[in-house]
């Protein structure tokens, strides 16, 4: 299913180059966990300097969550990165098979 | 194995002299004298500034009394979840030996620039996440997941109460290679350049491809590019000798969060 231009634009910066052809962008895989709504499109490409907080806000907005609800993000089901950590660092240290795997949920999952 | 106890103690006992002053716009009435305090390099601002907050709250207006506290140095808001020693080494001019002058604020928390990890609970959660990430890098997460909640609590309490023995009784397990292995899988490392808070993390093994223990010189070579060469490295206010082994550095010079926080100087080639 083709993603909308809106969702494409949200996670791409320059409009002319298709996101996945830009060598510097990082591929992230978003997995839902717990009772959070599932985002059908699981693979996204992100600017390396985007923060964890930016991704949390993106998911929050995409799922149209209430202001009182929170999104928790985990790397590989192991730890919750700090909100100001950049995706580049997480990918460098914890990326697998060319992707950074992130789990999102509405409650604290892995402590 | 972190057996060089002298070094561990010296790092643990590192302190910084700080001079806190009030935000002029928040003072009502008499201007308070600055508040001087010796603070552990290894701790976090929200953990060691209760006295400071109490002292200054008498001089500010009632509406700000319960505001979210934050600090700045020369206009730069300080990240509350960075160890104080890291903040100091990044921002404080080296030549200046006077106490580090910080301003305390009770209002207008800069939500866009500062992550609001300003309570003991939030900091503990952040600290545990740092430990988990470090353990994933060192031991695939096997050591910390085998620990009980009480061990995790002991680490946090040891840090909060500045109790070396209490802390290291548990931390030494995190500072040992796993099982029969000779070293960590990778070194938990955060690299800072200039006075930028945004650090770089890379996968750095303590062992070279040829099976030898890597030194700081090897790390600096890995960080260098054809146009920019890493020429110096500091942590805890110390200039590190380039022959220092990375495994040893990780065991002895890490902050309580189990990461090495290194300031690297570069020279354009």
Short mmCIF file of C-alpha atoms in Angstrom, two decimals:
data_model
loop_
_atom_site.label_atom_id
_atom_site.label_comp_id
_atom_site.label_asym_id
_atom_site.label_seq_id
_atom_site.Cartn_x
_atom_site.Cartn_y
_atom_site.Cartn_z
CA UNK A 1 0.00 0.00 0.00
CA UNK A 2 1.50 3.33 -1.04
CA UNK A 3 2.14 5.72 1.78
CA UNK A 4 0.61 9.17 1.51
CA UNK A 5 2.70 12.16 0.52
CA UNK A 6 2.08 13.50 3.99
CA UNK A 7 3.70 10.55 5.73
CA UNK A 8 6.55 10.50 3.22
CA UNK A 9 7.27 14.17 3.79
CA UNK A 10 7.21 13.81 7.56
CA UNK A 11 10.25 11.57 7.60
CA UNK A 12 12.12 12.95 4.60
CA UNK A 13 13.84 16.28 4.39
CA UNK A 14 14.62 17.09 0.73
CA UNK A 15 11.68 16.58 -1.59
CA UNK A 16 13.50 15.69 -4.83
CA UNK A 17 15.45 12.59 -3.79
CA UNK A 18 13.38 9.55 -2.83
CA UNK A 19 14.18 8.93 0.83
CA UNK A 20 15.65 5.45 0.47
CA UNK A 21 18.07 6.50 -2.30
CA UNK A 22 19.74 9.05 -0.01
CA UNK A 23 22.77 7.20 1.37
CA UNK A 24 22.97 9.11 4.63
CA UNK A 25 19.44 8.41 5.85
CA UNK A 26 18.91 5.68 8.40
CA UNK A 27 16.36 2.93 8.03
CA UNK A 28 14.27 2.31 11.16
CA UNK A 29 11.84 -0.49 11.82
CA UNK A 30 8.96 0.41 14.12
CA UNK A 31 7.38 -2.45 16.08
CA UNK A 32 4.32 -1.95 18.26
CA UNK A 33 4.26 -3.61 21.66
CA UNK A 34 1.55 -3.80 24.27
CA UNK A 35 -1.86 -2.26 23.67
CA UNK A 36 -0.75 0.52 21.36
CA UNK A 37 -2.34 0.96 17.92
CA UNK A 38 -0.19 -0.51 15.17
CA UNK A 39 1.33 1.64 12.45
CA UNK A 40 0.94 -0.46 9.31
CA UNK A 41 4.01 0.91 7.57
CA UNK A 42 6.84 -0.43 9.68
CA UNK A 43 9.88 0.72 7.72
CA UNK A 44 10.84 4.39 7.62
CA UNK A 45 13.94 6.34 6.67
CA UNK A 46 15.10 9.11 8.98
CA UNK A 47 17.68 11.87 8.96
CA UNK A 48 20.58 10.63 11.13
CA UNK A 49 20.50 13.70 13.37
CA UNK A 50 16.87 13.35 14.37
CA UNK A 51 16.35 12.66 18.06
CA UNK A 52 14.47 9.95 19.90
CA UNK A 53 12.08 12.69 21.07
CA UNK A 54 11.33 13.62 17.45
CA UNK A 55 10.40 9.99 16.69
CA UNK A 56 8.23 9.81 19.82
CA UNK A 57 6.39 12.97 18.75
CA UNK A 58 6.00 11.63 15.20
CA UNK A 59 4.42 8.39 16.44
CA UNK A 60 2.21 10.29 18.89
CA UNK A 61 0.93 12.53 16.09
CA UNK A 62 0.59 9.68 13.58
CA UNK A 63 -1.52 7.66 15.99
CA UNK A 64 -3.50 10.77 16.95
CA UNK A 65 -2.99 10.05 20.63
CA UNK A 66 -4.36 12.13 23.47
CA UNK A 67 -2.05 14.76 24.99
CA UNK A 68 -2.10 12.83 28.26
CA UNK A 69 -0.82 9.66 26.57
CA UNK A 70 2.89 8.99 26.19
CA UNK A 71 4.96 7.02 23.73
CA UNK A 72 7.85 4.99 25.13
CA UNK A 73 10.58 3.90 22.75
CA UNK A 74 12.96 0.98 23.19
CA UNK A 75 15.95 -0.17 21.19
CA UNK A 76 15.80 -3.90 20.34
CA UNK A 77 13.58 -4.60 23.40
CA UNK A 78 16.53 -3.85 25.65
CA UNK A 79 16.75 -0.22 26.80
CA UNK A 80 14.99 3.12 26.55
CA UNK A 81 17.29 5.72 24.94
CA UNK A 82 17.34 9.30 26.27
CA UNK A 83 14.97 11.68 24.44
CA UNK A 84 17.87 13.81 23.17
CA UNK A 85 19.87 10.86 21.83
CA UNK A 86 20.32 10.97 18.06
CA UNK A 87 19.30 8.13 15.73
CA UNK A 88 22.78 8.04 14.18
CA UNK A 89 24.37 6.94 17.47
CA UNK A 90 21.72 4.30 18.10
CA UNK A 91 22.11 2.88 14.60
CA UNK A 92 25.92 2.84 14.80
CA UNK A 93 25.87 0.88 18.05
CA UNK A 94 22.69 -1.17 17.88
CA UNK A 95 21.72 -1.41 14.23
CA UNK A 96 21.23 -4.87 12.71
CA UNK A 97 20.99 -5.85 9.03
CA UNK A 98 21.06 -2.21 7.92
CA UNK A 99 18.17 -1.19 10.20
CA UNK A 100 17.61 0.23 13.67
CA UNK A 101 14.80 -1.72 15.33
CA UNK A 102 12.65 0.35 17.69
CA UNK A 103 9.74 -0.80 19.81
CA UNK A 104 7.04 1.68 20.75
CA UNK A 105 4.35 1.39 23.41
CA UNK A 106 2.09 3.45 25.61
CA UNK A 107 3.43 2.04 28.89
CA UNK A 108 6.87 1.24 30.19
CA UNK A 109 7.74 -2.19 28.83
CA UNK A 110 11.32 -3.14 29.56
CA UNK A 111 12.02 -0.88 32.53
CA UNK B 1 38.62 -6.66 36.05
CA UNK B 2 38.63 -3.21 37.69
CA UNK B 3 41.32 -4.08 40.19
CA UNK B 4 43.17 -0.80 40.37
CA UNK B 5 41.28 0.40 43.40
CA UNK B 6 43.41 3.49 43.90
CA UNK B 7 42.31 4.80 40.53
CA UNK B 8 38.66 3.90 41.16
CA UNK B 9 38.77 5.83 44.45
CA UNK B 10 40.43 8.88 42.92
CA UNK B 11 37.83 9.05 40.17
CA UNK B 12 35.04 8.55 42.69
CA UNK B 13 36.33 11.38 44.89
CA UNK B 14 36.66 13.93 42.08
CA UNK B 15 34.89 17.16 43.02
CA UNK B 16 34.13 20.54 41.49
CA UNK B 17 33.71 23.87 43.26
CA UNK B 18 30.52 25.59 42.12
CA UNK B 19 29.26 29.08 42.86
CA UNK B 20 25.47 29.32 42.46
CA UNK B 21 23.78 32.65 41.95
CA UNK B 22 20.13 33.65 41.59
CA UNK B 23 18.34 34.74 38.45
CA UNK B 24 18.09 38.54 38.78
CA UNK B 25 14.62 38.57 37.22
CA UNK B 26 13.29 36.17 39.85
CA UNK B 27 14.56 37.91 42.99
CA UNK B 28 12.11 39.76 45.18
CA UNK B 29 13.62 42.13 47.72
CA UNK B 30 17.14 41.55 49.05
CA UNK B 31 19.69 40.17 46.60
CA UNK B 32 21.05 36.87 47.96
CA UNK B 33 24.74 36.15 48.41
CA UNK B 34 26.08 33.41 46.09
CA UNK B 35 25.97 29.85 47.43
CA UNK B 36 29.20 27.86 47.24
CA UNK B 37 29.23 24.08 47.13
CA UNK B 38 31.71 21.28 46.42
CA UNK B 39 29.97 18.75 44.19
CA UNK B 40 30.87 15.26 43.01
CA UNK B 41 31.91 15.11 39.35
CA UNK B 42 30.08 11.82 39.03
CA UNK B 43 26.63 12.93 40.12
CA UNK B 44 23.80 14.84 38.44
CA UNK B 45 22.64 18.39 39.22
CA UNK B 46 19.11 17.50 40.44
CA UNK B 47 20.62 15.03 42.94
CA UNK B 48 22.99 17.44 44.66
CA UNK B 49 21.22 20.78 44.64
CA UNK B 50 18.41 20.44 47.20
CA UNK B 51 20.30 22.73 49.58
CA UNK B 52 20.86 25.25 46.79
CA UNK B 53 17.19 25.24 45.88
CA UNK B 54 16.15 25.69 49.52
CA UNK B 55 18.59 28.55 50.00
CA UNK B 56 17.50 30.57 46.98
CA UNK B 57 13.78 29.86 47.22
CA UNK B 58 13.61 32.29 50.16
CA UNK B 59 14.55 35.17 47.87
CA UNK B 60 12.22 34.55 44.97
CA UNK B 61 8.53 35.27 44.57
CA UNK B 62 5.92 32.83 45.91
CA UNK B 63 4.60 31.98 42.44
CA UNK B 64 7.98 30.50 41.42
CA UNK B 65 8.64 28.50 44.59
CA UNK B 66 7.51 25.19 43.11
CA UNK B 67 8.71 25.80 39.59
CA UNK B 68 10.87 23.34 37.66
CA UNK B 69 14.47 24.17 38.57
CA UNK B 70 17.17 24.46 35.95
CA UNK B 71 20.66 25.92 35.65
CA UNK B 72 22.70 27.80 33.09
CA UNK B 73 26.35 28.66 32.58
CA UNK B 74 26.92 31.85 30.56
CA UNK B 75 23.48 31.50 28.99
CA UNK B 76 23.86 27.81 28.13
CA UNK B 77 21.17 25.69 29.83
CA UNK B 78 22.76 22.65 31.49
CA UNK B 79 21.52 19.16 30.68
CA UNK B 80 20.28 17.76 33.98
CA UNK B 81 20.85 14.16 32.89
CA UNK B 82 24.52 14.61 32.01
CA UNK B 83 27.06 13.89 34.77
CA UNK B 84 28.31 17.15 36.29
CA UNK B 85 31.93 16.33 35.43
CA UNK B 86 31.00 15.99 31.77
CA UNK B 87 29.22 19.38 31.79
CA UNK B 88 32.16 21.01 33.54
CA UNK B 89 34.83 19.58 31.21
CA UNK B 90 32.78 20.68 28.20
CA UNK B 91 32.01 24.21 29.29
CA UNK B 92 34.39 25.48 31.94
CA UNK B 93 37.41 27.31 30.51
CA UNK B 94 40.47 25.22 31.36
CA UNK B 95 42.68 28.08 32.46
CA UNK B 96 40.11 29.34 34.93
CA UNK B 97 40.65 27.90 38.40
CA UNK B 98 37.91 29.87 40.14
CA UNK B 99 34.65 28.16 41.16
CA UNK B 100 32.30 27.42 38.31
CA UNK B 101 29.59 30.06 38.29
CA UNK B 102 26.08 28.77 37.60
CA UNK B 103 22.72 30.53 37.70
CA UNK B 104 19.73 28.77 39.23
CA UNK B 105 16.27 29.36 37.76
CA UNK B 106 12.85 28.53 39.13
CA UNK B 107 10.79 29.52 36.12
CA UNK B 108 10.70 29.45 32.31
CA UNK B 109 12.12 25.92 32.03
CA UNK B 110 13.46 25.80 28.44
CA UNK B 111 11.36 22.81 27.33
CA UNK B 112 12.60 23.05 23.75
CA UNK B 113 16.28 22.77 24.67
CA UNK B 114 16.34 20.79 27.89
CA UNK B 115 15.00 17.32 28.49
CA UNK B 116 12.94 17.52 31.67
CA UNK B 117 14.71 14.75 33.60
CA UNK B 118 14.62 16.85 36.74
CA UNK B 119 13.36 14.56 39.51
CA UNK B 120 15.12 11.73 41.33
CA UNK B 121 12.66 9.21 39.87
CA UNK B 122 13.16 10.36 36.28
CA UNK B 123 16.92 10.44 36.74
CA UNK B 124 16.95 6.95 38.21
CA UNK B 125 15.02 5.67 35.23
CA UNK B 126 17.44 7.40 32.87
CA UNK B 127 20.43 6.09 34.82
CA UNK B 128 19.16 2.50 34.65
CA UNK B 129 18.67 2.87 30.89
CA UNK B 130 22.28 4.03 30.53
CA UNK B 131 23.45 1.00 32.50
CA UNK B 132 21.37 -1.31 30.31
CA UNK B 133 22.73 0.17 27.12
CA UNK B 134 26.30 -0.06 28.43
CA UNK B 135 25.73 -3.69 29.40
CA UNK B 136 24.30 -4.50 25.98
CA UNK B 137 27.50 -3.12 24.47
CA UNK B 138 29.84 -4.88 26.91
CA UNK B 139 28.08 -8.16 27.63
CA UNK B 140 25.09 -8.40 25.26
CA UNK B 141 23.02 -7.35 28.29
CA UNK B 142 23.65 -10.66 30.07
CA UNK B 143 25.13 -9.30 33.30
CA UNK B 144 22.52 -6.68 34.12
CA UNK B 145 19.59 -8.92 33.24
CA UNK B 146 20.94 -11.54 35.68
CA UNK B 147 20.94 -8.98 38.50
CA UNK B 148 18.04 -8.58 40.87
CA UNK B 149 16.12 -5.38 41.49
CA UNK B 150 17.94 -4.97 44.80
CA UNK B 151 21.27 -4.89 42.96
CA UNK B 152 19.98 -2.16 40.66
CA UNK B 153 18.74 -0.24 43.72
CA UNK B 154 22.11 -0.61 45.41
CA UNK B 155 23.87 0.97 42.42
CA UNK B 156 21.51 3.91 42.40
CA UNK B 157 21.64 4.42 46.15
CA UNK B 158 25.43 4.11 46.14
CA UNK B 159 25.53 6.91 43.56
CA UNK B 160 22.95 9.12 45.28
CA UNK B 161 24.53 8.75 48.72
CA UNK B 162 28.08 8.82 47.33
CA UNK B 163 29.01 5.51 48.96
CA UNK B 164 31.96 3.97 47.09
CA UNK B 165 31.85 0.50 48.67
CA UNK B 166 28.07 0.17 48.31
CA UNK B 167 28.28 1.18 44.65
CA UNK B 168 31.29 -0.87 43.64
CA UNK B 169 30.09 -4.03 45.40
CA UNK B 170 27.62 -4.31 42.50
CA UNK B 171 29.37 -2.29 39.79
CA UNK B 172 32.42 -4.58 39.82
CA UNK B 173 30.22 -7.27 38.22
CA UNK B 174 29.46 -4.88 35.38
CA UNK B 175 33.17 -4.07 35.08
CA UNK B 176 34.27 -7.67 34.47
CA UNK B 177 34.35 -9.41 31.12
CA UNK B 178 31.59 -12.01 30.85
CA UNK B 179 32.43 -15.58 31.87
CA UNK B 180 35.76 -16.72 30.45
CA UNK B 181 36.17 -13.85 28.06
CA UNK B 182 39.22 -11.61 28.25
CA UNK B 183 37.49 -8.33 27.54
CA UNK B 184 34.21 -6.56 26.84
CA UNK B 185 32.57 -7.10 23.47
CA UNK B 186 32.46 -3.35 22.81
CA UNK B 187 33.34 -0.30 24.89
CA UNK B 188 30.48 2.00 26.02
CA UNK B 189 31.76 5.33 24.85
CA UNK B 190 30.46 8.88 24.33
CA UNK B 191 32.72 11.24 22.41
CA UNK B 192 32.43 15.01 22.70
CA UNK B 193 34.02 17.63 20.48
CA UNK B 194 34.49 21.30 21.44
CA UNK B 195 31.67 22.37 23.74
CA UNK B 196 28.89 20.59 21.93
CA UNK B 197 26.52 18.58 24.11
CA UNK B 198 25.66 16.24 21.25
CA UNK B 199 28.05 13.32 21.49
CA UNK B 200 29.04 10.61 19.05
CA UNK B 201 28.79 6.93 19.79
CA UNK B 202 30.51 4.27 17.72
CA UNK B 203 30.99 0.53 18.04
CA UNK B 204 34.50 0.25 19.38
CA UNK B 205 35.98 -3.11 20.27
CA UNK B 206 38.74 -3.18 22.90
CA UNK B 207 40.55 -5.82 20.83
CA UNK B 208 42.05 -5.26 17.41
CA UNK B 209 41.43 -7.55 14.44
CA UNK B 210 44.80 -9.14 15.18
CA UNK B 211 43.75 -10.01 18.72
CA UNK B 212 45.73 -7.33 20.55
CA UNK B 213 44.42 -5.00 23.25
CA UNK B 214 43.69 -1.64 21.66
CA UNK B 215 45.01 1.59 23.10
CA UNK B 216 43.71 5.14 23.09
CA UNK B 217 46.04 5.80 20.13
CA UNK B 218 44.13 3.13 18.18
CA UNK B 219 40.84 4.77 19.11
CA UNK B 220 42.09 8.18 18.00
CA UNK B 221 43.21 6.68 14.69
CA UNK B 222 39.69 5.25 14.24
CA UNK B 223 38.15 8.66 14.96
CA UNK B 224 40.45 10.47 12.54
CA UNK B 225 39.61 11.17 8.93
CA UNK B 226 41.89 12.15 6.04
CA UNK B 227 41.12 15.81 6.78
CA UNK B 228 40.81 15.84 10.56
CA UNK B 229 43.10 14.10 13.03
CA UNK B 230 42.24 13.29 16.66
CA UNK B 231 45.20 14.60 18.65
CA UNK B 232 44.18 14.57 22.30
CA UNK B 233 41.68 13.04 24.66
CA UNK B 234 40.46 14.04 28.11
CA UNK B 235 38.13 12.69 30.74
CA UNK B 236 37.49 13.65 34.37
CA UNK B 237 39.65 16.69 33.68
CA UNK B 238 42.66 14.46 32.94
CA UNK B 239 44.68 14.40 29.71
CA UNK B 240 44.93 10.73 28.81
CA UNK B 241 48.13 9.10 27.65
CA UNK B 242 47.67 7.57 24.22
CA UNK B 243 49.13 4.24 25.30
CA UNK B 244 46.33 3.68 27.83
CA UNK B 245 44.44 0.50 27.00
CA UNK B 246 40.76 0.86 26.09
CA UNK B 247 39.66 -2.11 28.19
CA UNK B 248 41.41 -0.60 31.22
CA UNK B 249 39.88 2.80 30.51
CA UNK B 250 36.41 1.32 30.37
CA UNK B 251 36.90 -0.53 33.67
CA UNK B 252 38.46 2.34 35.59
CA UNK B 253 37.51 5.66 34.01
CA UNK B 254 33.85 5.15 33.22
CA UNK B 255 31.29 7.30 34.97
CA UNK B 256 28.75 5.52 37.22
CA UNK B 257 26.54 5.21 34.12
CA UNK B 258 29.22 2.75 32.87
CA UNK B 259 30.09 4.95 29.88
CA UNK B 260 33.41 6.57 29.12
CA UNK B 261 32.76 10.25 28.38
CA UNK B 262 35.72 11.48 26.36
CA UNK B 263 36.47 14.97 25.09
CA UNK B 264 38.47 14.65 21.89
CA UNK B 265 40.55 17.44 20.34
CA UNK B 266 40.96 17.48 16.60
CA UNK B 267 43.41 19.22 14.29
CA UNK B 268 42.72 19.92 10.65
CA UNK B 269 45.24 18.12 8.49
#
